[in-house]
Each structure stands twice: as C-alpha cells, then as structure tokens.
PDB file of C-alpha atoms in Angstrom:
ATOM      1  CA  UNK R   1      22.929 -60.942  10.272  1.00 86.00           C
ATOM      2  CA  UNK R   2      19.179 -60.429  10.242  1.00 91.00           C
ATOM      3  CA  UNK R   3      17.415 -57.450  11.730  1.00 93.00           C
ATOM      4  CA  UNK R   4      15.577 -59.811  14.121  1.00 92.00           C
ATOM      5  CA  UNK R   5      18.923 -60.546  15.811  1.00 91.00           C
ATOM      6  CA  UNK R   6      19.924 -56.904  16.212  1.00 90.00           C
ATOM      7  CA  UNK R   7      16.813 -54.790  16.740  1.00 90.00           C
ATOM      8  CA  UNK R   8      15.511 -53.407  20.017  1.00 85.00           C
ATOM      9  CA  UNK R   9      11.902 -53.927  21.080  1.00 86.00           C
ATOM     10  CA  UNK R  10       9.771 -50.784  20.786  1.00 74.00           C
ATOM     11  CA  UNK R  11      10.175 -48.482  23.760  1.00 74.00           C
ATOM     12  CA  UNK R  12       8.802 -45.190  22.507  1.00 88.00           C
ATOM     13  CA  UNK R  13       6.767 -43.784  19.679  1.00 91.00           C
ATOM     14  CA  UNK R  14       5.037 -40.551  18.751  1.00 94.00           C
ATOM     15  CA  UNK R  15       1.506 -39.874  17.577  1.00 95.00           C
ATOM     16  CA  UNK R  16       0.569 -37.219  15.014  1.00 96.00           C
ATOM     17  CA  UNK R  17      -1.023 -34.922  17.604  1.00 97.00           C
ATOM     18  CA  UNK R  18       2.122 -34.770  19.782  1.00 97.00           C
ATOM     19  CA  UNK R  19       3.898 -31.428  19.931  1.00 97.00           C
ATOM     20  CA  UNK R  20       7.522 -31.275  18.818  1.00 97.00           C
ATOM     21  CA  UNK R  21       8.469 -30.854  22.475  1.00 97.00           C
ATOM     22  CA  UNK R  22       6.532 -34.031  23.313  1.00 97.00           C
ATOM     23  CA  UNK R  23       8.572 -35.813  20.639  1.00 97.00           C
ATOM     24  CA  UNK R  24      11.787 -34.342  22.041  1.00 97.00           C
ATOM     25  CA  UNK R  25      10.896 -35.614  25.517  1.00 97.00           C
ATOM     26  CA  UNK R  26      10.139 -39.086  24.179  1.00 95.00           C
ATOM     27  CA  UNK R  27      13.424 -39.174  22.252  1.00 92.00           C
ATOM     28  CA  UNK R  28      15.344 -38.050  25.304  1.00 92.00           C
ATOM     29  CA  UNK R  29      13.539 -40.475  27.605  1.00 91.00           C
ATOM     30  CA  UNK R  30      14.101 -43.472  25.363  1.00 87.00           C
ATOM     31  CA  UNK R  31      17.579 -42.600  24.156  1.00 83.00           C
ATOM     32  CA  UNK R  32      16.387 -42.818  20.548  1.00 82.00           C
ATOM     33  CA  UNK R  33      17.304 -40.293  17.899  1.00 83.00           C
ATOM     34  CA  UNK R  34      14.224 -41.095  15.893  1.00 84.00           C
ATOM     35  CA  UNK R  35      10.679 -42.117  16.764  1.00 88.00           C
ATOM     36  CA  UNK R  36       8.180 -44.151  14.784  1.00 88.00           C
ATOM     37  CA  UNK R  37       4.961 -42.164  14.335  1.00 91.00           C
ATOM     38  CA  UNK R  38       1.959 -44.397  14.871  1.00 89.00           C
ATOM     39  CA  UNK R  39      -1.710 -44.145  14.121  1.00 88.00           C
ATOM     40  CA  UNK R  40      -3.245 -47.132  15.822  1.00 85.00           C
ATOM     41  CA  UNK R  41      -1.006 -50.074  14.947  1.00 78.00           C
ATOM     42  CA  UNK R  42       0.104 -48.564  11.646  1.00 82.00           C
ATOM     43  CA  UNK R  43       3.460 -46.865  11.166  1.00 85.00           C
ATOM     44  CA  UNK R  44       2.733 -43.517   9.516  1.00 87.00           C
ATOM     45  CA  UNK R  45       6.391 -42.583   9.333  1.00 85.00           C
ATOM     46  CA  UNK R  46       9.260 -41.381  11.458  1.00 86.00           C
ATOM     47  CA  UNK R  47      10.357 -38.159  13.099  1.00 90.00           C
ATOM     48  CA  UNK R  48      14.033 -37.561  13.805  1.00 88.00           C
ATOM     49  CA  UNK R  49      16.243 -35.309  15.891  1.00 91.00           C
ATOM     50  CA  UNK R  50      17.153 -33.610  12.632  1.00 90.00           C
ATOM     51  CA  UNK R  51      13.493 -32.813  11.944  1.00 93.00           C
ATOM     52  CA  UNK R  52      13.236 -31.143  15.358  1.00 95.00           C
ATOM     53  CA  UNK R  53      16.458 -29.167  14.882  1.00 95.00           C
ATOM     54  CA  UNK R  54      15.364 -27.966  11.440  1.00 94.00           C
ATOM     55  CA  UNK R  55      11.981 -26.934  12.808  1.00 95.00           C
ATOM     56  CA  UNK R  56      13.394 -24.764  15.594  1.00 94.00           C
ATOM     57  CA  UNK R  57      16.058 -23.381  13.244  1.00 95.00           C
ATOM     58  CA  UNK R  58      13.206 -22.103  11.114  1.00 93.00           C
ATOM     59  CA  UNK R  59      11.558 -20.411  14.061  1.00 92.00           C
ATOM     60  CA  UNK R  60       8.845 -22.989  14.680  1.00 92.00           C
ATOM     61  CA  UNK R  61       7.463 -23.186  18.219  1.00 90.00           C
ATOM     62  CA  UNK R  62       8.251 -26.536  19.829  1.00 93.00           C
ATOM     63  CA  UNK R  63       5.039 -26.379  21.829  1.00 93.00           C
ATOM     64  CA  UNK R  64       2.666 -25.367  19.056  1.00 93.00           C
ATOM     65  CA  UNK R  65       3.979 -27.378  16.094  1.00 95.00           C
ATOM     66  CA  UNK R  66       2.660 -30.917  15.659  1.00 97.00           C
ATOM     67  CA  UNK R  67       4.507 -34.102  14.827  1.00 96.00           C
ATOM     68  CA  UNK R  68       2.037 -34.720  11.995  1.00 94.00           C
ATOM     69  CA  UNK R  69       3.564 -31.840  10.048  1.00 94.00           C
ATOM     70  CA  UNK R  70       7.142 -33.154  10.358  1.00 92.00           C
ATOM     71  CA  UNK R  71       6.627 -36.890   9.846  1.00 88.00           C
ATOM     72  CA  UNK R  72       8.505 -38.410   6.948  1.00 79.00           C
ATOM     73  CA  UNK R  73       7.503 -41.223   4.620  1.00 69.00           C
ATOM     74  CA  UNK R  74       5.915 -44.205   6.365  1.00 61.00           C
ATOM     75  CA  UNK R  75       7.215 -46.662   3.805  1.00 68.00           C
ATOM     76  CA  UNK R  76      10.715 -46.442   5.263  1.00 80.00           C
ATOM     77  CA  UNK R  77      10.771 -49.434   7.579  1.00 88.00           C
ATOM     78  CA  UNK R  78      12.682 -52.684   7.762  1.00 92.00           C
ATOM     79  CA  UNK R  79      11.326 -56.149   8.428  1.00 93.00           C
ATOM     80  CA  UNK R  80      12.534 -58.666  10.964  1.00 94.00           C
ATOM     81  CA  UNK R  81      13.798 -60.865   8.152  1.00 93.00           C
ATOM     82  CA  UNK R  82      15.792 -58.142   6.372  1.00 93.00           C
ATOM     83  CA  UNK R  83      19.578 -58.168   6.511  1.00 91.00           C
ATOM     84  CA  UNK R  84      21.166 -55.513   8.758  1.00 90.00           C
ATOM     85  CA  UNK R  85      22.979 -54.227   5.673  1.00 87.00           C
ATOM     86  CA  UNK R  86      19.609 -53.316   4.184  1.00 89.00           C
ATOM     87  CA  UNK R  87      18.790 -51.326   7.309  1.00 90.00           C
ATOM     88  CA  UNK R  88      22.136 -49.561   7.052  1.00 89.00           C
ATOM     89  CA  UNK R  89      21.617 -48.668   3.411  1.00 88.00           C
ATOM     90  CA  UNK R  90      18.160 -47.269   4.116  1.00 88.00           C
ATOM     91  CA  UNK R  91      19.552 -45.164   6.960  1.00 86.00           C
ATOM     92  CA  UNK R  92      22.208 -43.746   4.670  1.00 84.00           C
ATOM     93  CA  UNK R  93      19.650 -43.036   1.979  1.00 84.00           C
ATOM     94  CA  UNK R  94      17.382 -40.992   4.248  1.00 78.00           C
ATOM     95  CA  UNK R  95      19.983 -39.646   6.666  1.00 73.00           C
ATOM     96  CA  UNK R  96      18.445 -41.248   9.746  1.00 75.00           C
ATOM     97  CA  UNK R  97      20.191 -43.160  12.519  1.00 77.00           C
ATOM     98  CA  UNK R  98      17.206 -45.314  13.481  1.00 81.00           C
ATOM     99  CA  UNK R  99      14.477 -47.146  11.605  1.00 87.00           C
ATOM    100  CA  UNK R 100      11.187 -48.726  12.671  1.00 88.00           C
ATOM    101  CA  UNK R 101      11.140 -52.527  12.534  1.00 90.00           C
ATOM    102  CA  UNK R 102       7.861 -54.170  11.524  1.00 89.00           C
ATOM    103  CA  UNK R 103       6.644 -57.759  11.532  1.00 89.00           C
ATOM    104  CA  UNK R 104       5.064 -59.605   8.643  1.00 86.00           C
ATOM    105  CA  UNK R 105       1.771 -57.783   9.208  1.00 85.00           C
ATOM    106  CA  UNK R 106       3.397 -54.368   9.123  1.00 81.00           C
ATOM    107  CA  UNK R 107       2.974 -53.907  12.874  1.00 85.00           C
ATOM    108  CA  UNK R 108       5.697 -52.038  14.751  1.00 87.00           C
ATOM    109  CA  UNK R 109       7.839 -54.332  16.893  1.00 88.00           C
ATOM    110  CA  UNK R 110      10.863 -52.128  17.592  1.00 87.00           C
ATOM    111  CA  UNK R 111      13.660 -50.033  16.148  1.00 86.00           C
ATOM    112  CA  UNK R 112      17.173 -50.618  14.842  1.00 89.00           C
ATOM    113  CA  UNK R 113      19.932 -48.005  15.032  1.00 85.00           C
ATOM    114  CA  UNK R 114      23.159 -47.328  13.161  1.00 84.00           C
ATOM    115  CA  UNK R 115      24.912 -48.296  16.386  1.00 82.00           C
ATOM    116  CA  UNK R 116      23.218 -51.720  16.281  1.00 85.00           C
ATOM    117  CA  UNK R 117      24.297 -52.192  12.663  1.00 86.00           C
ATOM    118  CA  UNK R 118      27.894 -51.121  13.302  1.00 82.00           C
ATOM    119  CA  UNK R 119      28.085 -53.272  16.442  1.00 77.00           C
ATOM    120  CA  UNK R 120      26.845 -56.336  14.563  1.00 73.00           C
ATOM    121  CA  UNK R 121      29.291 -55.737  11.718  1.00 66.00           C
ATOM    122  CA  UNK R 122      32.065 -56.829  14.074  1.00 57.00           C
ATOM    123  CA  UNK R 123      34.329 -53.933  13.152  1.00 52.00           C
ATOM    124  CA  UNK R 124      34.318 -52.550  16.674  1.00 52.00           C
ATOM    125  CA  UNK R 125      35.694 -55.853  17.991  1.00 52.00           C
ATOM    126  CA  UNK R 126      38.696 -56.147  15.683  1.00 53.00           C
ATOM    127  CA  UNK R 127      42.229 -56.009  17.102  1.00 52.00           C
ATOM    128  CA  UNK R 128      42.798 -52.816  15.147  1.00 54.00           C
ATOM    129  CA  UNK R 129      40.030 -51.194  17.198  1.00 56.00           C
ATOM    130  CA  UNK R 130      42.374 -50.325  20.047  1.00 57.00           C
ATOM    131  CA  UNK R 131      45.330 -48.124  20.741  1.00 57.00           C
ATOM    132  CA  UNK R 132      48.347 -49.668  22.474  1.00 53.00           C
ATOM    133  CA  UNK R 133      47.571 -47.951  25.766  1.00 59.00           C
ATOM    134  CA  UNK R 134      43.901 -48.831  25.532  1.00 56.00           C
ATOM    135  CA  UNK R 135      42.765 -45.263  26.117  1.00 60.00           C
ATOM    136  CA  UNK R 136      40.574 -42.998  24.063  1.00 65.00           C
ATOM    137  CA  UNK R 137      42.019 -39.716  22.879  1.00 65.00           C
ATOM    138  CA  UNK R 138      40.211 -36.644  24.036  1.00 66.00           C
ATOM    139  CA  UNK R 139      40.472 -33.106  22.844  1.00 63.00           C
ATOM    140  CA  UNK R 140      42.735 -31.238  25.195  1.00 52.00           C
ATOM    141  CA  UNK R 141      40.912 -27.939  25.179  1.00 50.00           C
ATOM    142  CA  UNK R 142      39.123 -26.832  28.310  1.00 44.00           C
ATOM    143  CA  UNK R 143      36.690 -24.071  29.080  1.00 44.00           C
ATOM    144  CA  UNK R 144      38.431 -21.156  30.652  1.00 36.00           C
TER     145      UNK R 144
ATOM    146  CA  UNK F   1      43.907 -36.698   4.011  1.00 49.00           C
ATOM    147  CA  UNK F   2      45.694 -39.888   5.006  1.00 52.00           C
ATOM    148  CA  UNK F   3      46.907 -43.000   3.218  1.00 50.00           C
ATOM    149  CA  UNK F   4      45.460 -46.481   3.370  1.00 51.00           C
ATOM    150  CA  UNK F   5      47.434 -48.940   5.487  1.00 51.00           C
ATOM    151  CA  UNK F   6      47.455 -52.595   4.413  1.00 56.00           C
ATOM    152  CA  UNK F   7      44.602 -51.837   2.055  1.00 61.00           C
ATOM    153  CA  UNK F   8      42.374 -50.489   4.818  1.00 65.00           C
ATOM    154  CA  UNK F   9      41.414 -46.834   4.383  1.00 80.00           C
ATOM    155  CA  UNK F  10      42.205 -44.622   7.341  1.00 85.00           C
ATOM    156  CA  UNK F  11      39.753 -42.430   9.172  1.00 87.00           C
ATOM    157  CA  UNK F  12      41.053 -39.465   7.199  1.00 83.00           C
ATOM    158  CA  UNK F  13      40.171 -41.190   3.926  1.00 83.00           C
ATOM    159  CA  UNK F  14      36.606 -42.133   4.812  1.00 82.00           C
ATOM    160  CA  UNK F  15      35.658 -38.953   6.647  1.00 80.00           C
ATOM    161  CA  UNK F  16      33.070 -37.421   4.330  1.00 71.00           C
ATOM    162  CA  UNK F  17      31.776 -34.717   6.618  1.00 65.00           C
ATOM    163  CA  UNK F  18      33.027 -31.191   6.308  1.00 76.00           C
ATOM    164  CA  UNK F  19      34.286 -29.657   9.490  1.00 90.00           C
ATOM    165  CA  UNK F  20      31.775 -27.076  10.627  1.00 95.00           C
ATOM    166  CA  UNK F  21      32.659 -25.117  13.722  1.00 96.00           C
ATOM    167  CA  UNK F  22      30.816 -22.901  16.173  1.00 97.00           C
ATOM    168  CA  UNK F  23      31.999 -20.591  18.890  1.00 98.00           C
ATOM    169  CA  UNK F  24      31.442 -21.652  22.472  1.00 97.00           C
ATOM    170  CA  UNK F  25      29.391 -18.484  23.044  1.00 97.00           C
ATOM    171  CA  UNK F  26      27.085 -18.941  20.050  1.00 98.00           C
ATOM    172  CA  UNK F  27      23.456 -19.585  20.944  1.00 98.00           C
ATOM    173  CA  UNK F  28      21.626 -22.880  20.667  1.00 97.00           C
ATOM    174  CA  UNK F  29      19.463 -21.292  17.962  1.00 97.00           C
ATOM    175  CA  UNK F  30      22.552 -20.321  15.971  1.00 97.00           C
ATOM    176  CA  UNK F  31      23.815 -23.892  16.309  1.00 97.00           C
ATOM    177  CA  UNK F  32      20.493 -25.262  15.021  1.00 97.00           C
ATOM    178  CA  UNK F  33      20.567 -22.857  12.080  1.00 97.00           C
ATOM    179  CA  UNK F  34      24.173 -23.721  11.250  1.00 97.00           C
ATOM    180  CA  UNK F  35      23.498 -27.478  11.376  1.00 95.00           C
ATOM    181  CA  UNK F  36      20.480 -27.020   9.129  1.00 94.00           C
ATOM    182  CA  UNK F  37      22.186 -24.703   6.660  1.00 94.00           C
ATOM    183  CA  UNK F  38      25.385 -26.749   6.504  1.00 92.00           C
ATOM    184  CA  UNK F  39      23.488 -30.081   6.560  1.00 88.00           C
ATOM    185  CA  UNK F  40      25.578 -31.622   9.352  1.00 90.00           C
ATOM    186  CA  UNK F  41      24.591 -33.475  12.508  1.00 90.00           C
ATOM    187  CA  UNK F  42      27.198 -32.005  14.844  1.00 94.00           C
ATOM    188  CA  UNK F  43      29.466 -28.992  15.212  1.00 96.00           C
ATOM    189  CA  UNK F  44      32.953 -28.753  16.617  1.00 96.00           C
ATOM    190  CA  UNK F  45      32.963 -26.085  19.317  1.00 97.00           C
ATOM    191  CA  UNK F  46      35.944 -23.759  19.466  1.00 96.00           C
ATOM    192  CA  UNK F  47      37.112 -21.293  22.080  1.00 95.00           C
ATOM    193  CA  UNK F  48      39.847 -18.909  20.995  1.00 93.00           C
ATOM    194  CA  UNK F  49      41.055 -21.300  18.328  1.00 91.00           C
ATOM    195  CA  UNK F  50      41.060 -24.394  20.510  1.00 92.00           C
ATOM    196  CA  UNK F  51      38.664 -27.330  20.233  1.00 95.00           C
ATOM    197  CA  UNK F  52      36.774 -27.434  23.519  1.00 95.00           C
ATOM    198  CA  UNK F  53      33.702 -29.482  22.706  1.00 96.00           C
ATOM    199  CA  UNK F  54      31.185 -30.917  20.294  1.00 97.00           C
ATOM    200  CA  UNK F  55      27.471 -30.222  20.050  1.00 97.00           C
ATOM    201  CA  UNK F  56      25.072 -32.562  18.283  1.00 95.00           C
ATOM    202  CA  UNK F  57      21.447 -32.677  17.239  1.00 94.00           C
ATOM    203  CA  UNK F  58      20.795 -34.783  20.335  1.00 93.00           C
ATOM    204  CA  UNK F  59      22.186 -31.988  22.522  1.00 95.00           C
ATOM    205  CA  UNK F  60      19.857 -29.482  20.865  1.00 96.00           C
ATOM    206  CA  UNK F  61      16.920 -31.813  21.478  1.00 96.00           C
ATOM    207  CA  UNK F  62      18.017 -31.835  25.125  1.00 96.00           C
ATOM    208  CA  UNK F  63      17.771 -28.050  25.171  1.00 96.00           C
ATOM    209  CA  UNK F  64      14.248 -28.293  23.737  1.00 96.00           C
ATOM    210  CA  UNK F  65      13.270 -30.746  26.466  1.00 96.00           C
ATOM    211  CA  UNK F  66      14.632 -28.383  29.110  1.00 97.00           C
ATOM    212  CA  UNK F  67      12.670 -25.517  27.540  1.00 96.00           C
ATOM    213  CA  UNK F  68      15.877 -23.516  27.400  1.00 96.00           C
ATOM    214  CA  UNK F  69      15.535 -20.124  25.663  1.00 95.00           C
ATOM    215  CA  UNK F  70      17.204 -21.039  22.393  1.00 94.00           C
ATOM    216  CA  UNK F  71      18.198 -17.494  21.397  1.00 95.00           C
ATOM    217  CA  UNK F  72      20.037 -16.721  24.625  1.00 97.00           C
ATOM    218  CA  UNK F  73      21.361 -20.073  25.835  1.00 97.00           C
ATOM    219  CA  UNK F  74      25.006 -20.535  24.828  1.00 98.00           C
ATOM    220  CA  UNK F  75      26.283 -23.712  23.243  1.00 97.00           C
ATOM    221  CA  UNK F  76      28.658 -24.204  26.163  1.00 97.00           C
ATOM    222  CA  UNK F  77      25.669 -25.120  28.376  1.00 97.00           C
ATOM    223  CA  UNK F  78      24.749 -28.151  26.249  1.00 97.00           C
ATOM    224  CA  UNK F  79      27.942 -29.247  24.487  1.00 97.00           C
ATOM    225  CA  UNK F  80      30.061 -32.259  25.396  1.00 94.00           C
ATOM    226  CA  UNK F  81      33.367 -30.965  26.712  1.00 94.00           C
ATOM    227  CA  UNK F  82      36.712 -32.538  25.828  1.00 89.00           C
ATOM    228  CA  UNK F  83      35.164 -34.950  23.293  1.00 93.00           C
ATOM    229  CA  UNK F  84      36.787 -38.178  22.226  1.00 95.00           C
ATOM    230  CA  UNK F  85      38.668 -37.677  18.973  1.00 95.00           C
ATOM    231  CA  UNK F  86      40.402 -39.788  16.335  1.00 94.00           C
ATOM    232  CA  UNK F  87      43.501 -39.053  14.296  1.00 93.00           C
ATOM    233  CA  UNK F  88      43.479 -38.921  10.502  1.00 92.00           C
ATOM    234  CA  UNK F  89      45.690 -42.018  10.440  1.00 91.00           C
ATOM    235  CA  UNK F  90      43.559 -44.112  12.814  1.00 92.00           C
ATOM    236  CA  UNK F  91      41.858 -47.310  11.706  1.00 89.00           C
ATOM    237  CA  UNK F  92      38.071 -47.008  11.181  1.00 89.00           C
ATOM    238  CA  UNK F  93      37.664 -49.973  13.538  1.00 88.00           C
ATOM    239  CA  UNK F  94      38.927 -47.794  16.356  1.00 90.00           C
ATOM    240  CA  UNK F  95      36.367 -45.132  15.499  1.00 90.00           C
ATOM    241  CA  UNK F  96      33.620 -47.774  15.372  1.00 88.00           C
ATOM    242  CA  UNK F  97      34.643 -49.002  18.804  1.00 88.00           C
ATOM    243  CA  UNK F  98      34.557 -45.511  20.285  1.00 90.00           C
ATOM    244  CA  UNK F  99      31.131 -44.818  18.804  1.00 88.00           C
ATOM    245  CA  UNK F 100      29.685 -48.079  20.086  1.00 84.00           C
ATOM    246  CA  UNK F 101      31.284 -48.032  23.542  1.00 87.00           C
ATOM    247  CA  UNK F 102      30.597 -44.378  24.249  1.00 87.00           C
ATOM    248  CA  UNK F 103      27.273 -44.221  22.359  1.00 83.00           C
ATOM    249  CA  UNK F 104      28.306 -41.230  20.275  1.00 87.00           C
ATOM    250  CA  UNK F 105      27.519 -40.469  16.682  1.00 87.00           C
ATOM    251  CA  UNK F 106      30.339 -38.121  15.711  1.00 92.00           C
ATOM    252  CA  UNK F 107      34.080 -37.951  16.279  1.00 94.00           C
ATOM    253  CA  UNK F 108      36.246 -34.922  15.467  1.00 94.00           C
ATOM    254  CA  UNK F 109      39.144 -35.973  13.258  1.00 94.00           C
ATOM    255  CA  UNK F 110      42.447 -34.456  14.341  1.00 93.00           C
ATOM    256  CA  UNK F 111      45.700 -33.730  12.530  1.00 91.00           C
ATOM    257  CA  UNK F 112      47.953 -33.343  15.533  1.00 88.00           C
ATOM    258  CA  UNK F 113      46.117 -30.736  17.608  1.00 86.00           C
ATOM    259  CA  UNK F 114      44.053 -29.292  14.784  1.00 90.00           C
ATOM    260  CA  UNK F 115      40.522 -30.490  13.963  1.00 93.00           C
ATOM    261  CA  UNK F 116      40.308 -31.233  10.234  1.00 92.00           C
ATOM    262  CA  UNK F 117      37.084 -33.202   9.858  1.00 92.00           C
ATOM    263  CA  UNK F 118      34.086 -34.819  11.481  1.00 93.00           C
ATOM    264  CA  UNK F 119      33.532 -38.566  11.242  1.00 92.00           C
ATOM    265  CA  UNK F 120      29.952 -39.839  11.514  1.00 88.00           C
ATOM    266  CA  UNK F 121      28.381 -43.252  11.923  1.00 85.00           C
ATOM    267  CA  UNK F 122      27.140 -42.773   8.388  1.00 83.00           C
ATOM    268  CA  UNK F 123      30.727 -42.532   7.139  1.00 86.00           C
ATOM    269  CA  UNK F 124      31.493 -45.875   8.779  1.00 85.00           C
ATOM    270  CA  UNK F 125      28.375 -47.495   7.386  1.00 82.00           C
ATOM    271  CA  UNK F 126      29.080 -46.123   3.919  1.00 79.00           C
ATOM    272  CA  UNK F 127      32.427 -47.877   3.749  1.00 75.00           C
ATOM    273  CA  UNK F 128      31.432 -50.831   5.914  1.00 68.00           C
ATOM    274  CA  UNK F 129      31.393 -53.387   3.150  1.00 44.00           C
ATOM    275  CA  UNK F 130      34.770 -52.374   1.818  1.00 38.00           C
ATOM    276  CA  UNK F 131      36.371 -52.383   5.254  1.00 43.00           C
ATOM    277  CA  UNK F 132      34.834 -55.696   6.253  1.00 45.00           C
ATOM    278  CA  UNK F 133      36.074 -57.282   3.078  1.00 36.00           C
ATOM    279  CA  UNK F 134      39.599 -55.925   3.353  1.00 40.00           C
ATOM    280  CA  UNK F 135      40.273 -56.243   7.082  1.00 40.00           C
ATOM    281  CA  UNK F 136      41.750 -59.554   8.296  1.00 37.00           C
TER     282      UNK F 136
END
C-alpha cells in the first residue's frame, strides 16, 4: 500500500522559534508524537516526544529552549508515492513513530504514523488477533 | 522467551525491548532520565512488586504541557493505571490489534503475573514482513 492511501493530512507543525513547551502543546493538541518543523513551506526536520523527554532529562528549560536546537535531519521524509513499508523502515532507522509526508515538490502534506503502517499491514485484523472471550488483558495491580 | 506456533513467532520471541521499571513514587524527572539513559520509550510502573501502570514519553510530554514541577510530581499522577498487557505466548496480531484499537505504543509482556518485557510498535514493524509472510 502506498503512503498516499494511509497518511493523515497535516494538522500540526512546529517552527524553529517555538519553545519546547510550545512543541509539547502542539503534540498534545494534535495527538501526534512527532511534529514536522517548517520554515515557510520547507520541511527543516522533525521534533519528537523523545527529543522533548531527553531535553528535560538533561535539565533544559521547556520554556527557554527552542525547537531549532532539537530538530533532527530534514531529509527524513516520505513521499506520497512511497510504499508504507518504506515509511516503516525509516521510522525504525531513526526511532520515530511519525514521519512527515511530502508531495512531489517537497511540500508538507501530512504525516504517517507507525499505527497507520501497522493498521494497513492487516495484521490487526487477522483471526489470531483476538482472544476467545474478546477481552483485553489488563494488569491486575491497583494503586493502594 | 516463548516458542513459535505454526511458524509464527510469539510476542515473547519478538519483544526486543528490555523491561525497565520505575517506582510509582519516582518523579517525572527521574522517569525522563531513566528513559533517556536506558533508551526506552516507556517504563513499567511498580508498587511494592506489583505492576500498577505504565508511563510513556507521551505521558511525560503531557506533564510538560501541564507545567507540572518535574522534580516533585510523582509518576503516579501521569501514568496509565492497569495497562493492557500481552502474554509471552500471545500472537503478535493480538498485540497489533490492541495497539491500534487503544492507540497505545507499548504493551507490557507478562509471564503469568510477572512482567518480563515491553513490546513496542517498533518490535511489530521490525518483524512485520516475516509475520505477514508466515501468517495464513
């Protein structure tokens, strides 16, 4: 299946001057674990939940630090005509769960997530993807 | 951990992630540092030896959005309680279904009542081709 059949139209993006907290708010608001970072129409790169976690783990201030300093390589995108498998392999290679999707001119048109790739693989729809009672198992522990 | 059934590897076989745990009273900052140091995207949260939750990078981002004081806010305030789990012998298709339906990225892998691993979407993607080719 092609990326064009599985991607989601762009709903959120970051700009280099955003603070890390701005990026966190945009991720939370859009339900995305990764944001394309744009300068004009060009995709500069991506910033991920992992980037934010690593920044605060190192003592960086979420309000003062800028997205520009935590943006990864802008060449990591997929095109509408790429196979979903290609998107999956790129995600594995860079440890990201979402990738920007660009059109033939390199303009951002949306994102594709690991969930989209797994869903389109059909594995979640197989008969083996269910327990006899149809229920999910949950950990039994509870906060006391 | 677990054998392949009908040529299809079980969850226990494909689970690449080490199990990294945190205590329910650890701080959000400690969780962030542990995820970074251990290079994992989620921690199993334990309380007195029992699995009580899971906390992910997305949960920590939620704490950032809320402007929670990261050094003093306990994990218990942002974790998912009683998370969905899979057994070491379960079929990866079941795990894929849980992740898609419940929009979660990690599943603790259980051997009876004991957590023994953490399955990620990446684990499923990494073996996707092999599973797709070998599953009827």
